[in-house]
Coordinates of C-alpha atoms in Angstrom, one line a residue:
Chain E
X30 CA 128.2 77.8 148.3
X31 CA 129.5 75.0 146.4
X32 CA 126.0 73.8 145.8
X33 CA 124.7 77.0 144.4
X34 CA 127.8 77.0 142.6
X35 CA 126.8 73.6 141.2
X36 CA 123.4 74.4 140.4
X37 CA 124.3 77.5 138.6
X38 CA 126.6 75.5 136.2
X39 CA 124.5 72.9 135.5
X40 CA 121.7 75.1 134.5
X41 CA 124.4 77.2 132.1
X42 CA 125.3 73.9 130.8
X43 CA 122.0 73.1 129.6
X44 CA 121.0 76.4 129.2
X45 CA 124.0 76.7 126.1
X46 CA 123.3 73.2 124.8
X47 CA 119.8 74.9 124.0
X48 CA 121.2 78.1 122.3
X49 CA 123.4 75.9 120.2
X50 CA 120.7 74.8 118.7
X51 CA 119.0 77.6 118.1
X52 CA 122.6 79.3 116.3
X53 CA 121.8 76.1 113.9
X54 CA 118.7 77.1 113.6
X55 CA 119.5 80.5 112.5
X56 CA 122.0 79.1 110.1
X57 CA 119.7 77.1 108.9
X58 CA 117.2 79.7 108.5
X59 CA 119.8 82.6 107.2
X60 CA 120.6 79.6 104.5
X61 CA 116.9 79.3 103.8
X62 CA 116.3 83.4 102.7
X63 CA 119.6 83.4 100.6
X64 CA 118.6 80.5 98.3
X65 CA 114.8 81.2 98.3
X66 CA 116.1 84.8 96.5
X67 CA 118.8 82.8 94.6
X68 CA 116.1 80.3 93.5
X69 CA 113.5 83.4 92.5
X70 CA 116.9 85.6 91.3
X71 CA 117.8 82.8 88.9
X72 CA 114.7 81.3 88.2
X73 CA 115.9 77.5 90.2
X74 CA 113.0 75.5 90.0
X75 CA 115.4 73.0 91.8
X76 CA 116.8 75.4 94.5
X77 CA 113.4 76.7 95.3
X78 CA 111.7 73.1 95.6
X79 CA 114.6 72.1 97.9
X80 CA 114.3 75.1 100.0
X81 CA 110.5 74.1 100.5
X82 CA 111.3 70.6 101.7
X83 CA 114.1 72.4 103.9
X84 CA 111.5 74.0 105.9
X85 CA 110.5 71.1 107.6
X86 CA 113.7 70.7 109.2
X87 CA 114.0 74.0 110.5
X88 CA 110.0 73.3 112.1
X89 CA 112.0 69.9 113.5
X90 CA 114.5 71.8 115.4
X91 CA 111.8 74.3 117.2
X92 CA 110.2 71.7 118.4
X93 CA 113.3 70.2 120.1
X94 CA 114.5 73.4 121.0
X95 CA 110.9 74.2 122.4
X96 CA 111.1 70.4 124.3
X97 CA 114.9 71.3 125.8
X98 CA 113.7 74.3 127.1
X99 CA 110.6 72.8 128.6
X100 CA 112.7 70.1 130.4
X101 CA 115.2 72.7 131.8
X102 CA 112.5 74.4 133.5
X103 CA 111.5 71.2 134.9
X104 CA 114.5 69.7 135.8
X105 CA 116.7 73.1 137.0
X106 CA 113.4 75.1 138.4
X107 CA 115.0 78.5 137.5
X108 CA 113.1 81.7 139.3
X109 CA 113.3 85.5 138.4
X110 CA 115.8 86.1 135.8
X111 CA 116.7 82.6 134.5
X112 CA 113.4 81.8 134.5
X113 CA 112.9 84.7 131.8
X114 CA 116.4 83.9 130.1
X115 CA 114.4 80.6 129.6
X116 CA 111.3 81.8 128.5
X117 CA 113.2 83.9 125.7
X118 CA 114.3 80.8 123.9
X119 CA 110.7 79.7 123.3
X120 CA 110.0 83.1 121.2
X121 CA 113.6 83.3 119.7
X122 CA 112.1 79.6 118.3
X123 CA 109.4 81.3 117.7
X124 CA 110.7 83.7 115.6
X125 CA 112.9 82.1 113.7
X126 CA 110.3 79.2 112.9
X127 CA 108.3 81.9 111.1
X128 CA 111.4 83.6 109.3
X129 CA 111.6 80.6 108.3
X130 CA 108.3 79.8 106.9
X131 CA 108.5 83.4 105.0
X132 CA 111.8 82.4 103.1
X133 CA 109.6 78.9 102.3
X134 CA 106.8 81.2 100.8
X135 CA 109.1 83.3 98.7
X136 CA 110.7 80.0 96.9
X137 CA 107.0 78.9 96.2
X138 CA 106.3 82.0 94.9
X139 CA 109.2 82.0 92.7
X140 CA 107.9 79.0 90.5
X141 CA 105.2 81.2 89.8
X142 CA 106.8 84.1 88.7
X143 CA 108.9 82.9 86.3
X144 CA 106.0 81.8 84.5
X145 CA 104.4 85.2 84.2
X146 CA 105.0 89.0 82.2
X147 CA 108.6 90.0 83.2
X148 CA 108.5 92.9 85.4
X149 CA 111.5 95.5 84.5
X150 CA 113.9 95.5 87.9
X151 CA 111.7 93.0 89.6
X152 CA 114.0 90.8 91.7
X153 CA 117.3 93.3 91.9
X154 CA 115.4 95.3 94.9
X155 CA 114.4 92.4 96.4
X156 CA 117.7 90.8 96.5
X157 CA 119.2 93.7 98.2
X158 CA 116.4 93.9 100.9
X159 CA 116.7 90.3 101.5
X160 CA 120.5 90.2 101.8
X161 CA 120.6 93.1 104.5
X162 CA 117.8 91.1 106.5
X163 CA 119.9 88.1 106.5
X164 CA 123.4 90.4 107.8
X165 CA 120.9 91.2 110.4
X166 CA 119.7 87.8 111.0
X167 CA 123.7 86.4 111.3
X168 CA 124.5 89.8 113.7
X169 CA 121.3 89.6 115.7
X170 CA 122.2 86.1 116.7
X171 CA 125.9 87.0 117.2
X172 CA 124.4 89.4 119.8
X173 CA 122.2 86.9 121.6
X174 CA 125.5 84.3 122.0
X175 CA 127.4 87.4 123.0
X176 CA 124.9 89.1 125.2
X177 CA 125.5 92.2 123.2
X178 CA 123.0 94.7 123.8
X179 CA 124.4 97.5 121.5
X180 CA 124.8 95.3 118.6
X181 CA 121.0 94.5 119.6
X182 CA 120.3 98.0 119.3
X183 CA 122.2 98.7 115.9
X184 CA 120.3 95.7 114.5
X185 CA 116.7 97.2 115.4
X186 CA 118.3 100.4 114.3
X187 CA 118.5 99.1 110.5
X188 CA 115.3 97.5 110.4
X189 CA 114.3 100.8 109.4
X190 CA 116.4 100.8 105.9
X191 CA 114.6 97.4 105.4
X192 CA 111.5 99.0 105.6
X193 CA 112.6 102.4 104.1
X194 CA 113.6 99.6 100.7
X195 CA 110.1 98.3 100.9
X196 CA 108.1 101.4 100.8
X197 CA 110.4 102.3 97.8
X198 CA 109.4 98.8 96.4
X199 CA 105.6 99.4 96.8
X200 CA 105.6 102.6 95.2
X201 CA 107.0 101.2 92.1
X202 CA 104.9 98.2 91.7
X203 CA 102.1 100.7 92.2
X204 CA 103.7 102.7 89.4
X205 CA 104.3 99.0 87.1
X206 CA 100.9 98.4 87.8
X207 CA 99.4 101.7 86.3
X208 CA 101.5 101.9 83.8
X209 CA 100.8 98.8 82.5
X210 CA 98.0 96.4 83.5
X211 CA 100.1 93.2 82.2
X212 CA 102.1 94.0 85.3
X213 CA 99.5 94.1 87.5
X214 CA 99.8 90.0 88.2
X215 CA 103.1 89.9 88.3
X216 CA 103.7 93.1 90.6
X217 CA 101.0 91.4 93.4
X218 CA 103.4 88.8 93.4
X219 CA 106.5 90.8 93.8
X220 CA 105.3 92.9 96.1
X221 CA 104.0 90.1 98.8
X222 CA 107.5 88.8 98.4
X223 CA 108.8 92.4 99.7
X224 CA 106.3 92.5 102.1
X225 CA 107.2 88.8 103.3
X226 CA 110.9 90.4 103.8
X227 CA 109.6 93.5 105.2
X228 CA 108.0 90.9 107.8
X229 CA 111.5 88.8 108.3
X230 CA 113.0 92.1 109.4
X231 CA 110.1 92.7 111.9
X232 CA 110.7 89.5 113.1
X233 CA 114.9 90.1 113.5
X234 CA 114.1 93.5 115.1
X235 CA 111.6 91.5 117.3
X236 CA 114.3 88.8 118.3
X237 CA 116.8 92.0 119.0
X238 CA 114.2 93.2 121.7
X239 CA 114.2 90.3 123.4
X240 CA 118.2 90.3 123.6
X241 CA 118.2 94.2 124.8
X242 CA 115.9 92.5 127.6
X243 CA 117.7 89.5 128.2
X244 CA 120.6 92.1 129.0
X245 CA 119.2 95.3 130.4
X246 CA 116.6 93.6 132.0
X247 CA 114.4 95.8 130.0
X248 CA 112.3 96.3 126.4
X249 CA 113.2 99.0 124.4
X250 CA 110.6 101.5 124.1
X251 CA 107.9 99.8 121.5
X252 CA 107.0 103.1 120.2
X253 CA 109.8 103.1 117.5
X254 CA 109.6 105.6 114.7
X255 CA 108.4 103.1 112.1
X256 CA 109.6 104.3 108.6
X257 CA 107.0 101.8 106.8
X258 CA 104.7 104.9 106.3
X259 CA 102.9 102.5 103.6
X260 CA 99.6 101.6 106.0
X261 CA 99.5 105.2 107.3
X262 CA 99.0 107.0 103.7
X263 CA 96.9 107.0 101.0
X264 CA 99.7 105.4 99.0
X265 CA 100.8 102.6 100.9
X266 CA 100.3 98.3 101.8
X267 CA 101.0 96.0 104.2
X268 CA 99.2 94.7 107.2
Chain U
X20 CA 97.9 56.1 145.4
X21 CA 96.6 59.2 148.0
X22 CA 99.9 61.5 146.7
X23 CA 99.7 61.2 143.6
X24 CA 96.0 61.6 142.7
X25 CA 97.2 65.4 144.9
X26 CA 99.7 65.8 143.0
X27 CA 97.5 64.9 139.5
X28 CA 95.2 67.7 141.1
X29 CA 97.1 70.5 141.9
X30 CA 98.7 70.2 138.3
X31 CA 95.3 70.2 137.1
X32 CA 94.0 73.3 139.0
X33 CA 97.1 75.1 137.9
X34 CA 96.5 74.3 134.2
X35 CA 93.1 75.1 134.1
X36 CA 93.6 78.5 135.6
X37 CA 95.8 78.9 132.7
X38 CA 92.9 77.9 130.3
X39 CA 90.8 80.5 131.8
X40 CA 93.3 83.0 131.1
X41 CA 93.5 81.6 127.5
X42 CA 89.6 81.5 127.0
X43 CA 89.6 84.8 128.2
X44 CA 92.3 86.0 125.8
X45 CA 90.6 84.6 123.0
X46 CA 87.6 86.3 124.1
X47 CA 89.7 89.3 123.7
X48 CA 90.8 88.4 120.5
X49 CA 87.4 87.9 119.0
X50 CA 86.0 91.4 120.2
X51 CA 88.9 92.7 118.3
X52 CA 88.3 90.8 115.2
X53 CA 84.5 91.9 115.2
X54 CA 85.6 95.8 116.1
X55 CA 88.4 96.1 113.6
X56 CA 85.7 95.3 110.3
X57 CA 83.1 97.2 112.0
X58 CA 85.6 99.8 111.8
X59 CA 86.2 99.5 108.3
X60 CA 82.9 99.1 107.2
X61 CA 81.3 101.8 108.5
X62 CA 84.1 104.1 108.8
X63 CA 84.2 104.0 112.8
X64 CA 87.5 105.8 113.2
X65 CA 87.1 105.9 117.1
X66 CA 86.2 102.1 117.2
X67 CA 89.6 101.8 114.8
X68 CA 91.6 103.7 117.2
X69 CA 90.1 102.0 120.5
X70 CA 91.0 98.5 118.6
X71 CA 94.5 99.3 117.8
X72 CA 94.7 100.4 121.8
X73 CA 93.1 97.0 122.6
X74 CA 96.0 94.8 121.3
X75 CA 98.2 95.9 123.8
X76 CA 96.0 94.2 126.9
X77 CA 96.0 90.9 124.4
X78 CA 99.8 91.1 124.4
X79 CA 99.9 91.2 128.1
X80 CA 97.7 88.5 128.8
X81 CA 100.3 86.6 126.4
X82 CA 103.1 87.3 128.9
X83 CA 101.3 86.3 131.7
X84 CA 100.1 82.9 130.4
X85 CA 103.7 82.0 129.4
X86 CA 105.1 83.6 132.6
X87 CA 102.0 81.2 134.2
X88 CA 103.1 78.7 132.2
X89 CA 106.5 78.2 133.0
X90 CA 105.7 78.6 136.6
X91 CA 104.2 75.4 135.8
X92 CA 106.2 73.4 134.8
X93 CA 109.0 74.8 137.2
X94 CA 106.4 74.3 139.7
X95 CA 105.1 70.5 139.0
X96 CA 107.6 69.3 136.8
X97 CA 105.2 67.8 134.5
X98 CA 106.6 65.2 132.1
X99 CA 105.3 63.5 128.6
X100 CA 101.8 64.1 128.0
X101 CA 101.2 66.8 130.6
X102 CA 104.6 68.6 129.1
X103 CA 103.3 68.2 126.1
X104 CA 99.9 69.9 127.7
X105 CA 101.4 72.6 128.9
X106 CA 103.7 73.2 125.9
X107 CA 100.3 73.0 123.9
X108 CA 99.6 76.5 126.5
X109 CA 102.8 78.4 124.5
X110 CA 101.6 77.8 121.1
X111 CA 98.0 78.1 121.4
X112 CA 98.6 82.2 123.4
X113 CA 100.9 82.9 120.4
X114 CA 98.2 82.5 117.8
X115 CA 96.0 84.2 119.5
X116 CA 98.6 87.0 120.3
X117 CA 99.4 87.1 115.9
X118 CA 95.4 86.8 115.5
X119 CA 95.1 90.2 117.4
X120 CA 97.9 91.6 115.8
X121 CA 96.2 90.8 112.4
X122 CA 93.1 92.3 113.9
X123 CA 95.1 95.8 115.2
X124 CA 96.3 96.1 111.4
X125 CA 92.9 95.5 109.6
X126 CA 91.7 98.6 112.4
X127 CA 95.0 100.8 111.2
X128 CA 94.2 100.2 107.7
X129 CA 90.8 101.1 108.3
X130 CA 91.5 104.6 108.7
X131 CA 93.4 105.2 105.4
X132 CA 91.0 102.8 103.5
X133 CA 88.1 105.8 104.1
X134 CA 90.3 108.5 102.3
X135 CA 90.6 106.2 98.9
X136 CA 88.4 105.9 95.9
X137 CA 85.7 103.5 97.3
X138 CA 85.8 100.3 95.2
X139 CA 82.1 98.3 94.8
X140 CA 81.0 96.0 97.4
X141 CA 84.8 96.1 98.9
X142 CA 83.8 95.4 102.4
X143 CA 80.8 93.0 102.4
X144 CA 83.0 90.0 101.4
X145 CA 85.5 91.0 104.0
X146 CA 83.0 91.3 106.3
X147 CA 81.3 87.7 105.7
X148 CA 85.0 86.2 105.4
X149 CA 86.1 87.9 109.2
X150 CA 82.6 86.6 110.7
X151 CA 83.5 83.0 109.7
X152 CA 86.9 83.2 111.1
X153 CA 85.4 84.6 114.5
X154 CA 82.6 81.7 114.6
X155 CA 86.1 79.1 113.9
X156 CA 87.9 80.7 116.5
X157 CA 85.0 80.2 119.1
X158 CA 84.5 76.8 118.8
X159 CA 88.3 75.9 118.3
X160 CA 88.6 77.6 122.2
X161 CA 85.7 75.4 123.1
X162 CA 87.3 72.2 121.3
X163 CA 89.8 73.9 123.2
X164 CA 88.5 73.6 126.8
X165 CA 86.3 70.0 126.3
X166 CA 89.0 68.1 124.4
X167 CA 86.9 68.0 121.6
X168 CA 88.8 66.3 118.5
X169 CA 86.2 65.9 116.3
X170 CA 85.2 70.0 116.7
X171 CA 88.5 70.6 116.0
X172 CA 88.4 68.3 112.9
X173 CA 85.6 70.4 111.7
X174 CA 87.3 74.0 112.3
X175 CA 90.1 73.1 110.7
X176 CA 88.0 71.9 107.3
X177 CA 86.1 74.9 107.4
X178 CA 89.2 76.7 106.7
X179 CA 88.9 75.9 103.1
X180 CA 86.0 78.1 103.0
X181 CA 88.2 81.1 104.1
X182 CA 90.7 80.1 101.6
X183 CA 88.0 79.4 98.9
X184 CA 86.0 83.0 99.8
X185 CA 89.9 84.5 99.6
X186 CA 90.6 83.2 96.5
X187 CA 87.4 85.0 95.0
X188 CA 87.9 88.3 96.6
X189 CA 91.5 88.4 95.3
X190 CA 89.9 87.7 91.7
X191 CA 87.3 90.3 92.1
X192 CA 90.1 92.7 93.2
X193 CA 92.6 91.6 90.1
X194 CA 89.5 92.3 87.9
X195 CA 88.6 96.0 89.7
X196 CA 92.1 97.1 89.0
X197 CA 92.8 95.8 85.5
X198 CA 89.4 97.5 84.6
X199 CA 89.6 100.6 86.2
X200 CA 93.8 102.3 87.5
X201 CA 92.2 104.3 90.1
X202 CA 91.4 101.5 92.0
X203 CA 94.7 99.6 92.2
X204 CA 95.6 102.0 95.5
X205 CA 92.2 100.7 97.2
X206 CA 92.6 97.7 96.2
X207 CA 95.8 97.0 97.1
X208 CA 95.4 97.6 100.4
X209 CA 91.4 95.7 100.7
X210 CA 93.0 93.0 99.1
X211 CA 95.8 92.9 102.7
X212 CA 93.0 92.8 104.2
X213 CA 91.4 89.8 103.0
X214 CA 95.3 87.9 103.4
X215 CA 95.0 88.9 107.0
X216 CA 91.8 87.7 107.6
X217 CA 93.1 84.4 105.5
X218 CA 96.0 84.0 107.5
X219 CA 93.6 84.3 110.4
X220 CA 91.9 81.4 109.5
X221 CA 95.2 79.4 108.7
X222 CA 96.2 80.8 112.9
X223 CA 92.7 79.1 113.8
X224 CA 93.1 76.1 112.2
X225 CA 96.7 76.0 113.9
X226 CA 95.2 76.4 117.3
X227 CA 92.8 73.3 115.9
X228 CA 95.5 70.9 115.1
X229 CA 97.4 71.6 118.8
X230 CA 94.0 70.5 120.2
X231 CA 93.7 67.6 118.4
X232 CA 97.1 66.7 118.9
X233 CA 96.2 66.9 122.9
X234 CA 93.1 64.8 122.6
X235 CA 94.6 61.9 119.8
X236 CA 98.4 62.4 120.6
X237 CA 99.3 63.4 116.8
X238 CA 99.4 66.1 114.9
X239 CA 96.7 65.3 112.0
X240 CA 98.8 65.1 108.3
X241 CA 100.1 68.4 107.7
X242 CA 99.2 68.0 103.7
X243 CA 96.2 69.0 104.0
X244 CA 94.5 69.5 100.7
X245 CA 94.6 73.6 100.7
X246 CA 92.2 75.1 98.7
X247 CA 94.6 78.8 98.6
X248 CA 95.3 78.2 95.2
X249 CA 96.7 81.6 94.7
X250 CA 100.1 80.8 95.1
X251 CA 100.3 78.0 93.1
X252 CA 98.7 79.8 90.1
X253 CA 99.6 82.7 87.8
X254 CA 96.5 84.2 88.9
X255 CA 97.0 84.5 92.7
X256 CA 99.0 85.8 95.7
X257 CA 99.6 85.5 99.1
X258 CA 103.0 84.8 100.7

């Protein structure tokens, strides 16, 4: 009894030392998205160049993290269900390496843009959308620490306001772009920036799955109404 | 000397039952690519449909190979280079996994693309750009399984090509909708085509620097010279 006792710990010991580095991962990454938008917002050559370099860092960590988890399994042998609490740090990495590489892609973007026909309204939208991915970022993380499945849920709940603000988006690039074709170049640009944080909130909602699992043992029924209606009408994006 | 070389073995007989799973997911995963542009250009709606269905096995086979994976490493507590091997196994199943999602998108968008205004020779380019990718991705998997460096040298250049035949199509697709309003809806959504099959390519060539990190022991120098040039000029996209 003692030695299970001791076995258990040792592996919860380890098991945190990992998910510490993944909540600085996060931070890092929820830093990244703010000051890619600040650097496109304000037009920070500086800011946007330094959140490129940045990236690499953030790439650094997941391949630690990915490492730590790796030796775990070796070392501890978990079976059944901390085998697959495990397994969930390699695609909470995962995720957050891509989120990561998004918010790298929007600050490259924004050297371009500021070099090209002012769109009316451009970056306002965008800074909202990006801001309520990054509140869900910080709480889906607080709800993998915490184990919280129903702050999970609420999370994968909002996602759909993300995408709700992104088919709002398209529609008026679409309606930029016909009304003026000197928009048309700028409002390709825009619009892959809201479809890169359309894309960060897939990947948050995708991270709070794997915490509803981690906790209920279960995924949440994949079939979600999807309010990005874009790539099922005539009207729409994405892909 | 007699232990060890069994316990090199079974290692080895576990990690190539994983390959097969991974050669056989690739498989997959090419079928898809070729089914989801069929779909598109010739309207196949039921081929579309049956595609999108499709992703779901590829998303299993994921779980298992990580699931087989960890077993793995739980199992035979590999360390350095056959950690990194089976580390290598993670990576390598979740291109392929974002390579069929990518695929399952171009078959969704499909569907809607056959309801627009059609838009001159929209599909032929997308159609020679996705056969490429499909040749890379079958010779990466056999770099893959023969520890071939120098095939995954050459996959990874060929990339450029993808990036070089992107860059064109997103010209042509500038120049339809500045020219013509009624095609920026078709447009839009041929030209998210054309970044998925791009990012594709950019998955592929992933895939070929993990193998050439097995064989060599580094990762080749990530600066490669891209030849996506869109997002680093007003004229371009991407994200």
């Amino acid at each position: 009894m003692i030695g299970s006792t001791h076995i258990t710990s040792a592996f919860d010991r380890d098991l945190e030392a990992i998910q510490a580095l993944i909540m600085k991962m996060g931070g890092m990454v929820e830093e990244a998205i703010g000051n890619a938008i600040t650097a496109l917002a304000e037009g920070d050559a500086d800011l946007a160049r330094e959140t490129r370099r940045g990236d690499k860092a953030i790439d650094a960590l997941e391949l630690r993290v990915n490492e730590e988890a790796a030796r775990l399994i070796a070392l501890r042998q978990p079976i059944a269900t901390d085998l697959r609490t495990v397994l969930t740090v390699f695609r909470i990495s995962a995720a957050l390496e891509r989120i990561g590489d998004y918010a790298k892609n929007i600050a490259k973007r924004s050297e371009i843009i500021q070099e090209l026909h002012p769109v009316d309204g451009g970056t306002a939208s965008l800074k909202r959308m990006s801001k309520s991915v990054q509140v869900m970022l910080k709480d889906v993380l607080d709800a993998y620490i915490q184990r919280d499945a129903d702050l999970a849920l609420d999370v994968r709940a909002r996602d759909e306001e993300v995408d709700q603000m992104y088919n709002a988006l398209f529609r008026e690039y679409l309606t930029h772009m016909m009304e003026d074709p000197r928009n048309i170049t700028a409002c390709m640009h825009l619009h892959f920036l809201a479809k890169n944080i359309e894309r960060m909130g897939d990947l948050v909602t995708g991270i709070a799955e794997q915490v509803i699992y981690l906790v209920t043992g279960e995924l949440p029924d994949e079939d979600r109404v999807k309010a990005d209606t874009t790539s099922t009408l005539g009207g729409g994006t994405a892909g």
